[in-house]
Coordinates of C-alpha atoms in Angstrom, one line a residue:
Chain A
X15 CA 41.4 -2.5 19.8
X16 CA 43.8 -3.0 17.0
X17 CA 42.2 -4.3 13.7
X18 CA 42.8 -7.7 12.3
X19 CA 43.7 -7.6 8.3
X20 CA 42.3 -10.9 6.6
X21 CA 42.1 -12.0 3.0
X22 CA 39.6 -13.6 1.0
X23 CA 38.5 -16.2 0.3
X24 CA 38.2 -17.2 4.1
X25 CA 39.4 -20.7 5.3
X26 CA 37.5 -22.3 8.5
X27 CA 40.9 -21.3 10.1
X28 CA 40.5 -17.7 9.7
X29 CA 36.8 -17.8 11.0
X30 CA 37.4 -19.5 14.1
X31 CA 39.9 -17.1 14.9
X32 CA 37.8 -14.2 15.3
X33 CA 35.8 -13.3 17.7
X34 CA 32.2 -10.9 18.3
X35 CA 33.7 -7.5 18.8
X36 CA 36.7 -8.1 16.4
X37 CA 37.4 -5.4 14.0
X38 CA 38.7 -6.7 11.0
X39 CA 40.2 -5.0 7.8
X40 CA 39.6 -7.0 4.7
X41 CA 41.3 -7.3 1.2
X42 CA 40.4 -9.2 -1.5
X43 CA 37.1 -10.1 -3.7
X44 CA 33.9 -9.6 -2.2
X45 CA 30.1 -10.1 -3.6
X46 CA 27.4 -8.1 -3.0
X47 CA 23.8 -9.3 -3.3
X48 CA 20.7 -8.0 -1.7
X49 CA 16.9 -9.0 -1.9
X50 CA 16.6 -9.9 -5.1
X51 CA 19.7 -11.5 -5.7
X52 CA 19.4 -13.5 -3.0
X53 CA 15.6 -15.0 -4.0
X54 CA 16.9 -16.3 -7.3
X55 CA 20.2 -17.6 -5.6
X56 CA 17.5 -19.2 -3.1
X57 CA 15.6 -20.3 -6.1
X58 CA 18.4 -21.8 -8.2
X59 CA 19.5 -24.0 -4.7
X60 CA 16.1 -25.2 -4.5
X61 CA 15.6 -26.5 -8.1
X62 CA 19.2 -27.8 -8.2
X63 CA 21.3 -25.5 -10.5
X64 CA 24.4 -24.3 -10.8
X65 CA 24.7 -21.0 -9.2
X66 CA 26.0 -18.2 -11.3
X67 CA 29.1 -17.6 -8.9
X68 CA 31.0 -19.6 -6.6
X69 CA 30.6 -18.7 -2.9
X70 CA 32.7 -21.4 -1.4
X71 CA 34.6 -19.4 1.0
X72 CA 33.0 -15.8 -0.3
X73 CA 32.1 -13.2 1.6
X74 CA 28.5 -11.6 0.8
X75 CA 27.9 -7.7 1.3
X76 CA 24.6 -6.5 1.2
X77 CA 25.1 -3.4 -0.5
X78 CA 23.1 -1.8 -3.4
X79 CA 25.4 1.0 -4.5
X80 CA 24.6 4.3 -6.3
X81 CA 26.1 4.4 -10.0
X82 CA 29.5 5.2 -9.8
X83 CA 30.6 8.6 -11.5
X84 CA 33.0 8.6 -14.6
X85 CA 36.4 7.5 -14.0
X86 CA 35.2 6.0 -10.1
X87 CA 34.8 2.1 -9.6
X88 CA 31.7 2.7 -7.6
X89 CA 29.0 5.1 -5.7
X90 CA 28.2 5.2 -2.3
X91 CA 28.4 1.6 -1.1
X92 CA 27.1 1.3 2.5
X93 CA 25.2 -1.8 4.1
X94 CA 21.7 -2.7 3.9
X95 CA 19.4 -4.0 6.7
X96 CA 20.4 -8.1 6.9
X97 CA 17.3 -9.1 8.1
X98 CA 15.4 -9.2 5.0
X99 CA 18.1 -11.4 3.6
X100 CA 17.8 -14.1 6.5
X101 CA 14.9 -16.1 4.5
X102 CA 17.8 -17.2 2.7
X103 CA 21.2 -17.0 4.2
X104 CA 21.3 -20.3 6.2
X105 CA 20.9 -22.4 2.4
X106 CA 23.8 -20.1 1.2
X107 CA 26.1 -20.5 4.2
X108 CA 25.9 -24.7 3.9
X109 CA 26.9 -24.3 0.1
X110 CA 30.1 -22.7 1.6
X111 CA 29.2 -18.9 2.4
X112 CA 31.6 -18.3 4.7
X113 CA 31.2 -14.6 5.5
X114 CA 28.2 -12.1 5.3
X115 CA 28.6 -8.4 5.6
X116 CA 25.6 -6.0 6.9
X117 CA 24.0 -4.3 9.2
X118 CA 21.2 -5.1 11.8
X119 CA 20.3 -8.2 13.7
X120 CA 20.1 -11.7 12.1
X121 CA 17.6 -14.8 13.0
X122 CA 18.1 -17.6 14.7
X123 CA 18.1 -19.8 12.0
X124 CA 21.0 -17.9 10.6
X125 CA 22.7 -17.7 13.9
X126 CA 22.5 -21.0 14.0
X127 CA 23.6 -22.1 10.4
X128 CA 26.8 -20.3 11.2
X129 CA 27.9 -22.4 14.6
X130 CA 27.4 -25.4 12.5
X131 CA 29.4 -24.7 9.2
X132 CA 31.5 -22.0 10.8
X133 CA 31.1 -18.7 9.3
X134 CA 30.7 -14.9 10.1
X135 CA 28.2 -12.0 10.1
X136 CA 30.1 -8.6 10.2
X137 CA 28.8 -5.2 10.0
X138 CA 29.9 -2.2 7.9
X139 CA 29.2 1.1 9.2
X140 CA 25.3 2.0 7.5
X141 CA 25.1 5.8 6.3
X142 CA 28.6 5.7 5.7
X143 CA 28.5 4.6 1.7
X144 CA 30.9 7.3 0.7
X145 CA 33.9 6.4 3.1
X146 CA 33.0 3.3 2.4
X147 CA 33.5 3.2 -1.4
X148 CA 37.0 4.4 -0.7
X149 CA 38.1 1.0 0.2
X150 CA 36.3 -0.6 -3.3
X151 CA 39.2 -0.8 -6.2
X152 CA 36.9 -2.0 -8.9
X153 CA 33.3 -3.3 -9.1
X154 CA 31.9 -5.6 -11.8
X155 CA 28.2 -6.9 -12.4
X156 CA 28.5 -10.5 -12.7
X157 CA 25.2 -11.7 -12.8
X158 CA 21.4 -10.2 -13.0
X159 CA 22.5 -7.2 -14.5
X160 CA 18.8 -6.3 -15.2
X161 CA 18.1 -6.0 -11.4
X162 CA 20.3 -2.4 -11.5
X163 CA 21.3 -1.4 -7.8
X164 CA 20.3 -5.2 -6.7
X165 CA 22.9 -7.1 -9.3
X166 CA 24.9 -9.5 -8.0
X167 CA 28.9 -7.4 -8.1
X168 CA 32.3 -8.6 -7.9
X169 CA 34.4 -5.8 -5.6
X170 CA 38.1 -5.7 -5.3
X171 CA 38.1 -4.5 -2.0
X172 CA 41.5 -2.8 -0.3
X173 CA 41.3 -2.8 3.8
X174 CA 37.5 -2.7 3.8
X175 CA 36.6 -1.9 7.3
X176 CA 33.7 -4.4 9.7
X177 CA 33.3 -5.4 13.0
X178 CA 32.0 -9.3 13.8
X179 CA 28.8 -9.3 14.8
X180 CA 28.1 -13.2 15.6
X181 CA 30.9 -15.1 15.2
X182 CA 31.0 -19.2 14.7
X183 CA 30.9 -19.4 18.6
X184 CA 27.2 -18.2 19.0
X185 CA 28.5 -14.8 20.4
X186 CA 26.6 -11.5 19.3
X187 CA 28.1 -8.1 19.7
X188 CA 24.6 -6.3 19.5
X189 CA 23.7 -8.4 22.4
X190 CA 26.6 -7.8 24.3
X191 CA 26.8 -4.0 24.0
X192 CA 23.3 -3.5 24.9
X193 CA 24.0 -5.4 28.3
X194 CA 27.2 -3.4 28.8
X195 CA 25.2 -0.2 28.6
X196 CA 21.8 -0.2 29.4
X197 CA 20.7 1.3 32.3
Chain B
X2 CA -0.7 37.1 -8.0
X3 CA 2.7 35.1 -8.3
X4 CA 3.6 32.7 -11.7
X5 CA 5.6 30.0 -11.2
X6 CA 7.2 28.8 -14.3
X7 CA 7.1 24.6 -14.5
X8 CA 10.5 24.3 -15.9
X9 CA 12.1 26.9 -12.9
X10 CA 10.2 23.9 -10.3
X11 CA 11.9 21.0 -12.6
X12 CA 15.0 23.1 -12.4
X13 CA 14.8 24.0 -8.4
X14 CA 13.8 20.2 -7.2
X15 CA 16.4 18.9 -9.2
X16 CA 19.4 20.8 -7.7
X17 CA 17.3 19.9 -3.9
X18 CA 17.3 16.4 -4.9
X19 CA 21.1 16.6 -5.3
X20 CA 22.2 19.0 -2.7
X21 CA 19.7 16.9 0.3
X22 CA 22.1 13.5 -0.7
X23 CA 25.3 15.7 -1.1
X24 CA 25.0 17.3 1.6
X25 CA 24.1 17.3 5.5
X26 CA 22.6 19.6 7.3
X27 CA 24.8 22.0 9.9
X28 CA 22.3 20.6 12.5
X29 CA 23.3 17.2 11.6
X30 CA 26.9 18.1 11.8
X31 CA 27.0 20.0 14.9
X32 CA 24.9 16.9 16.9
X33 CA 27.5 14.5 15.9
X34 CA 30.4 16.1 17.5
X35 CA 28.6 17.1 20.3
X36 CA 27.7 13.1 20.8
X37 CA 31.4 12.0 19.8
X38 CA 32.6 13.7 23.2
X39 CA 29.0 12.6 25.3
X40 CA 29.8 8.4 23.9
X41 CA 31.4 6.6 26.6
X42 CA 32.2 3.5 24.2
X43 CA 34.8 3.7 22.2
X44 CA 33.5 1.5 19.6
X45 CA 30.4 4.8 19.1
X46 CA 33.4 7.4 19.4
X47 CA 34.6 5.8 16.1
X48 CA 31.4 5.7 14.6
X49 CA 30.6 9.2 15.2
X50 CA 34.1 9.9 13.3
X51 CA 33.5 8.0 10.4
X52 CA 30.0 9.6 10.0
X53 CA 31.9 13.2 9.8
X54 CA 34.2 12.0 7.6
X55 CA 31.6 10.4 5.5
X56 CA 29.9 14.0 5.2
X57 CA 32.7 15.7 4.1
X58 CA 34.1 13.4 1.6
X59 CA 30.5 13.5 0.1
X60 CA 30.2 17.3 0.0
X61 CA 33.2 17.9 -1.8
X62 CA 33.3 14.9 -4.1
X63 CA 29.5 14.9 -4.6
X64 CA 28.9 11.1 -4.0
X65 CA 26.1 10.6 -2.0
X66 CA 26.1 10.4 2.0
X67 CA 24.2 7.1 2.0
X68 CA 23.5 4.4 -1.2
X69 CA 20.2 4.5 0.0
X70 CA 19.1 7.9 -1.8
X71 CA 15.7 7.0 -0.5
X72 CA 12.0 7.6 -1.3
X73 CA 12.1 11.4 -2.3
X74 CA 9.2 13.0 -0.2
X75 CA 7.8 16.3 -0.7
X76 CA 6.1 18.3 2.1
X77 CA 5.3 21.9 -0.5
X78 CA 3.6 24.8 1.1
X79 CA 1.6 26.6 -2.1
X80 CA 0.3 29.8 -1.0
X81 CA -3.3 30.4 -2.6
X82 CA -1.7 33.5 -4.5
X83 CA 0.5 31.3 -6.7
X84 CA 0.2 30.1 -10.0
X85 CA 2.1 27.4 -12.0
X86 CA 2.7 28.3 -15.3
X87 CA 3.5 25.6 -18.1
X88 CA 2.5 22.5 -16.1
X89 CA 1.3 21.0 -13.2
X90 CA 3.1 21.0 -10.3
X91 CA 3.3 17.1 -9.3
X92 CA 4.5 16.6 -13.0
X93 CA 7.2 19.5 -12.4
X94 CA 8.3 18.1 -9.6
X95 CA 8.7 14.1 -10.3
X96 CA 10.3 15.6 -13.8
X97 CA 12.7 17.6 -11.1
X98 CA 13.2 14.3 -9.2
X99 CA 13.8 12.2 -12.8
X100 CA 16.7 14.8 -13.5
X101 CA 18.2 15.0 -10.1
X102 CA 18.7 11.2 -9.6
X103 CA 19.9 11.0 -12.7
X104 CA 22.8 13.6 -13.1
X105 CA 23.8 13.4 -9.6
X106 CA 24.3 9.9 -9.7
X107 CA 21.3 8.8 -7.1
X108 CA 20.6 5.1 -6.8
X109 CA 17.0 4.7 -8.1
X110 CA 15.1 2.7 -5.4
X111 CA 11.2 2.7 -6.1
X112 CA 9.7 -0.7 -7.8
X113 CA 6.3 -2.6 -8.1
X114 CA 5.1 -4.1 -5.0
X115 CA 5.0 -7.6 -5.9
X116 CA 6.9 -8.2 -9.1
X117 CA 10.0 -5.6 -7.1
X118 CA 10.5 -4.3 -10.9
X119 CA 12.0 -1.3 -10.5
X120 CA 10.6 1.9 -12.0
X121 CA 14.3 3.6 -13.3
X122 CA 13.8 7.5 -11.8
X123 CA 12.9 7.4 -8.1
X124 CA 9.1 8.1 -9.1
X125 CA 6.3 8.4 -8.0
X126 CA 7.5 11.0 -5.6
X127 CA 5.2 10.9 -2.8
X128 CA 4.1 14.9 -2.4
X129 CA 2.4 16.5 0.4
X130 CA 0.6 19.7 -0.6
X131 CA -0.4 22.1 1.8
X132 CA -2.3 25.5 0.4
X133 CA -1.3 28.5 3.1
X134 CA -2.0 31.9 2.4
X135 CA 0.5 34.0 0.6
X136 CA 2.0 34.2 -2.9
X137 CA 4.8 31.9 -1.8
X138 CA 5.3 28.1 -3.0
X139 CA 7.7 26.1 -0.2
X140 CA 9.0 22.9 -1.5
X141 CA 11.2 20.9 0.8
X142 CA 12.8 17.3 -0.4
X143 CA 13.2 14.7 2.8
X144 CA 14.7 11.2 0.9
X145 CA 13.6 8.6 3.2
X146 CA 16.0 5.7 3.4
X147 CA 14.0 2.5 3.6
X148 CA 15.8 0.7 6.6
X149 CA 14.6 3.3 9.3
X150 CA 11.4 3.4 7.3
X151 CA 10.9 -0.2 7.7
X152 CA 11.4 0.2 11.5
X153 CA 8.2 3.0 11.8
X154 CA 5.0 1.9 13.2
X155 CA 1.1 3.4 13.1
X156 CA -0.7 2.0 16.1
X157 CA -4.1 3.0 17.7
X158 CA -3.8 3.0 21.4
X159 CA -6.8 3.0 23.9
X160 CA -7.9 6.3 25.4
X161 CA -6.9 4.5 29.0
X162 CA -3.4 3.5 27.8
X163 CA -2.3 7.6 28.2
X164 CA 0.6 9.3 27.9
X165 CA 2.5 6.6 30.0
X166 CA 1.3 4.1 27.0
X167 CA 2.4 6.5 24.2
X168 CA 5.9 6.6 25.8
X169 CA 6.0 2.5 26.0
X170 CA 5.2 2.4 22.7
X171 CA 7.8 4.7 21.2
X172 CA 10.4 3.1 23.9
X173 CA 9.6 -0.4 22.6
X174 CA 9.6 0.8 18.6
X175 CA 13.1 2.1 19.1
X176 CA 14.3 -1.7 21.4
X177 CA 12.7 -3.5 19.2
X178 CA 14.2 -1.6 15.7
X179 CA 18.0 -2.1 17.6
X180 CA 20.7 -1.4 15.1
X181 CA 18.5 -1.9 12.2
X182 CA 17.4 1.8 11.2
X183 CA 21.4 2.9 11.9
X184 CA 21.6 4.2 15.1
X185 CA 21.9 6.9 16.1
X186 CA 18.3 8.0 15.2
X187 CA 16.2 10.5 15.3
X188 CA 12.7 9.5 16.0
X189 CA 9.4 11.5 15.0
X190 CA 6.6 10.9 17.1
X191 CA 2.8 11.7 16.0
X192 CA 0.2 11.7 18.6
X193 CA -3.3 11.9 18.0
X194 CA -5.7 13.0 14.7
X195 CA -6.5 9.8 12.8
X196 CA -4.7 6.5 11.4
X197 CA -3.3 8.9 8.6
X198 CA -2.4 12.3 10.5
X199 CA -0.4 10.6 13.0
X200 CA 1.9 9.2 10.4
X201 CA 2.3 12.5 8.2
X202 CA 2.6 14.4 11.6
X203 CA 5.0 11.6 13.3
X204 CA 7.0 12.3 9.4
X205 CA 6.7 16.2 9.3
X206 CA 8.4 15.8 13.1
X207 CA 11.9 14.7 11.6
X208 CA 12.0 18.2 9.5
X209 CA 12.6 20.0 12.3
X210 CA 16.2 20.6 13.2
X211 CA 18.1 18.9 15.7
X212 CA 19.0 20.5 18.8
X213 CA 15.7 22.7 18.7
X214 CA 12.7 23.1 21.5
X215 CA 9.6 21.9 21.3
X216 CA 7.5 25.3 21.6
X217 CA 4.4 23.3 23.3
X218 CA 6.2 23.2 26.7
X219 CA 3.8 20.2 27.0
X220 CA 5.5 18.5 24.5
X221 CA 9.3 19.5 24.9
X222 CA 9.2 18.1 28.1
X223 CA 7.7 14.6 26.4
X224 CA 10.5 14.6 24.4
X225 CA 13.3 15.3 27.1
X226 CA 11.8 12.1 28.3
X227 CA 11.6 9.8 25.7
X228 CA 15.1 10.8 24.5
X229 CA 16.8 9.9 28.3
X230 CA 14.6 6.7 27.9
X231 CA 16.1 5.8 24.3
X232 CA 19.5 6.6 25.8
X233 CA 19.5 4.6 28.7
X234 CA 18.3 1.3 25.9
X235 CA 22.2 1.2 25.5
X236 CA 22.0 0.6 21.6
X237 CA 24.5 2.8 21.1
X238 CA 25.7 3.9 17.4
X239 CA 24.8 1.2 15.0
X240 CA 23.6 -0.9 18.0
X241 CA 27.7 -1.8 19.1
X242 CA 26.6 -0.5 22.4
X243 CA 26.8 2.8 23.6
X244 CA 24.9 5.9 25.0
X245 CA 23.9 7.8 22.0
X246 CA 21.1 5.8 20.6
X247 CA 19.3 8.6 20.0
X248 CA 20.2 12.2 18.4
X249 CA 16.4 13.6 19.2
X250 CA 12.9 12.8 19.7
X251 CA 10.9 15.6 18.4
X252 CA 6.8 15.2 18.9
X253 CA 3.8 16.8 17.1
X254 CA 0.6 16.7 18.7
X255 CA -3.2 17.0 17.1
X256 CA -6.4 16.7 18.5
X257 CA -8.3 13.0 18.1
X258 CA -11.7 11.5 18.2
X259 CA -13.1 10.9 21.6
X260 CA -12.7 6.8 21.0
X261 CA -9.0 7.1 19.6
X262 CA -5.5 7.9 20.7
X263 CA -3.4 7.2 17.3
X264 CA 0.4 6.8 17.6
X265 CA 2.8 7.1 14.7
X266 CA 6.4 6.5 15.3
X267 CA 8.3 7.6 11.7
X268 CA 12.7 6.6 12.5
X269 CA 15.2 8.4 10.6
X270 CA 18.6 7.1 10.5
X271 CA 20.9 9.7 11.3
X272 CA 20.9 10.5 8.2
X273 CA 18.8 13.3 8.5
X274 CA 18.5 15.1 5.1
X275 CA 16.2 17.4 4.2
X276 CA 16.5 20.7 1.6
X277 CA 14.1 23.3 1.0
X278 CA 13.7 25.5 -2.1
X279 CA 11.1 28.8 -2.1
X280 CA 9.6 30.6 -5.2

């Protein structure tokens, strides 16, 4: 199937035109976040405060890269399991998240939260942080720089390769491939 | 009597740490081209191509295979003839692990419990120590990435429930995991001993290179089963669907207490790094 190049930030358009199964290539500025990140993201929502970056529209990848070597804009840079980070997903996706890239199964409540304000889970190949950081241009901490591997990055990203895993129509690849091939 | 000098251990695990992140085993290699041309879906073919691509771009530019640089475990052999000089040998090797992460760029992943503060080298390594005969010292890194890890279980089955409960256990681990520990897997299975020996034999298990036979005829033909079961589950590489869900089951065995029958199921992604380093 021939991959479908989109930009960030995404618009509601974009998101309803993709489907579970989709491969997509995409360009622009991502943010990464993982465990930690996310509980004090969760944490500022909760108490009502600003959040240290805007994720109207963003695209989250759960990634904790290795230190990048001199003269490179960043380690390896593969996904992380998504499920730890489903505690706190569905508040990020109604303040706007529209796109979340991982790897791994996500809840219901997460599932759900993306039907109703229409956004996307896609997966990145996991064990593949090396390729991966091929497609990363430049890589910035922007916030919680003393949590190391699990600060909150900007990434300039060039034709980063995923593959939709639940779209905003309730669909969900993993589901579907295991009925197309079990036995 | 052999001597050992402390700083040739710091010296040795360091360059084991590096080379196990760097660099993936022939093994490793060889399974994924063999399962490129057994994957029906298209979707797993491309997987399997990225994953060989992956290995060679981080061979030659020394970035590692996977972010996750994992847990560094140590299973060491020390013969009873050997002697460290300098030091002690779980200082030498954290100190070799300190070094390693640190010059070859490894993402640092251990932290407290509860506060998650991280502890900045990778240590505590955790270190198995067995004492064999001889005047050799064995130490062999396995980094254990902490997504599969997460998907392993201990459980203490009933005498009754058999070997036709051990295998519904391990089948159910692996559906249950789905594209979680990054299919395709490679899935150690410890049977018997206690709470504690099934998990350290179900982890030993994944040292063991891919593509190898059982010796216990017993258990090779376990494995040949529990690897068509896996299979047929239809996870596929990273759980898109597919027919390689599973690169190898490989199964230790030990004897158990007449009221137990302890089951360990340790998952590797397929990721399967290990290095060794002899004195």
């Amino acid at each position: 199937m021939a991959e479908i190049k989109i930009t960030t930030p995404l618009t509601d358009e974009v998101v309803m035109k993709l489907k579970s199964g989709d491969k997509v290539l995409i360009t622009g500025i991502i943010y990464t976040g993982r465990d930690s990140a996310h509980k004090r993201l969760s944490d500022l929502i909760d108490k009502g405060e600003k959040l240290p970056v805007d994720l109207n529209g963003q695209i989250i990848y759960f990634v904790g890269p290795t230190p990048a070597r001199p003269g490179m804009a960043v380690g390896s840079a593969g996904p992380t399991t998504s499920e730890r980070m489903d505690a706190y997903s569905p508040k990020l996706i109604k303040m706007g998240l529209k796109g979340m890239i991982g790897k791994g199964g996500r809840s219901k409540q997460v599932i759900d939260a993306m039907i109703e304000h229409k956004a996307l889970y896609m997966a990145a190949t996991g064990g593949a942080g090396a390729l991966i950081s091929k497609c990363i241009k430049s890589s910035e901490v922007v916030a919680y720089e003393d949590l190391g591997p699990e600060a909150i990055r900007k990434m300039e990203v060039v034709d980063f390769p995923a593959i939709i895993i639940n779209d905003a129509f309730g669909n969900d690849l993993y589901m579907e491939g295991v009925k197309k091939y079990s036995r | 009597m052999k001597t050992v000098k402390y700083s040739d251990i710091v010296e040795g695990v360091k360059k084991i740490c590096m080379d196990a992140n760097f660099d993936l085993g022939d093994d490793v290699l060889e399974s994924f081209k063999k399962s490129r041309d057994i994957e029906e879906s298209q979707a797993g073919k491309d997987i399997f191509d990225q994953l060989l691509a992956n290995a060679v771009i981080a061979k030659k530019e020394k970035i590692a295979l996977c972010q996750d640089t994992g847990f560094s475990v140590f299973f060491v052999e020390l013969g009873d003839d050997v002697k460290i000089s300098g030091g002690n040998l779980i200082e030498a090797i954290n100190d070799g692990v300190r070094a390693g992460y640190s010059e070859g760029y490894l993402r640092k992943s251990i932290c407290h419990p509860f506060t998650r503060k991280n502890t900045g080298d990778n240590t505590p390594a955790i270190i198995h120590v067995d004492l064999v005969k001889g005047d050799s010292l064995k130490i062999t890194i396995a980094p254990k990435g902490g997504g599969s890890e997460n998907m392993s279980r201990v459980t203490m089955l009933l005498p009754s429930d058999g070997i036709d409960g051990v295998k519904d256990y391990v089948v159910n681990r692996v559906r249950e995991s789905g594209a979680n520990p990054c299919p395709p897997i490679i899935v150690g299975v410890g049977i018997g001993g206690t709470f504690e020996k099934a998990a350290m034999i179900a982890k030993k298990a994944l040292l063991r290179p891919i593509g190898s036979i059982n010796p216990n005829p017993e258990l090779a033909v376990l494995e040949e089963d529990l690897l068509k079961r896996i299979n047929n589950l239809g996870i596929g590489p990273q759980g898109f669907g597919g027919r390689i869900t599973a690169l190898a089951v490989h199964v230790e065995m030990h004897p158990c207490h007449i009221a137990s029958l302890p089951l360990a199921v340790n998952i590797n992604c397929h990721s399967s790094r290990h290095k060794e380093i002899i004195f």
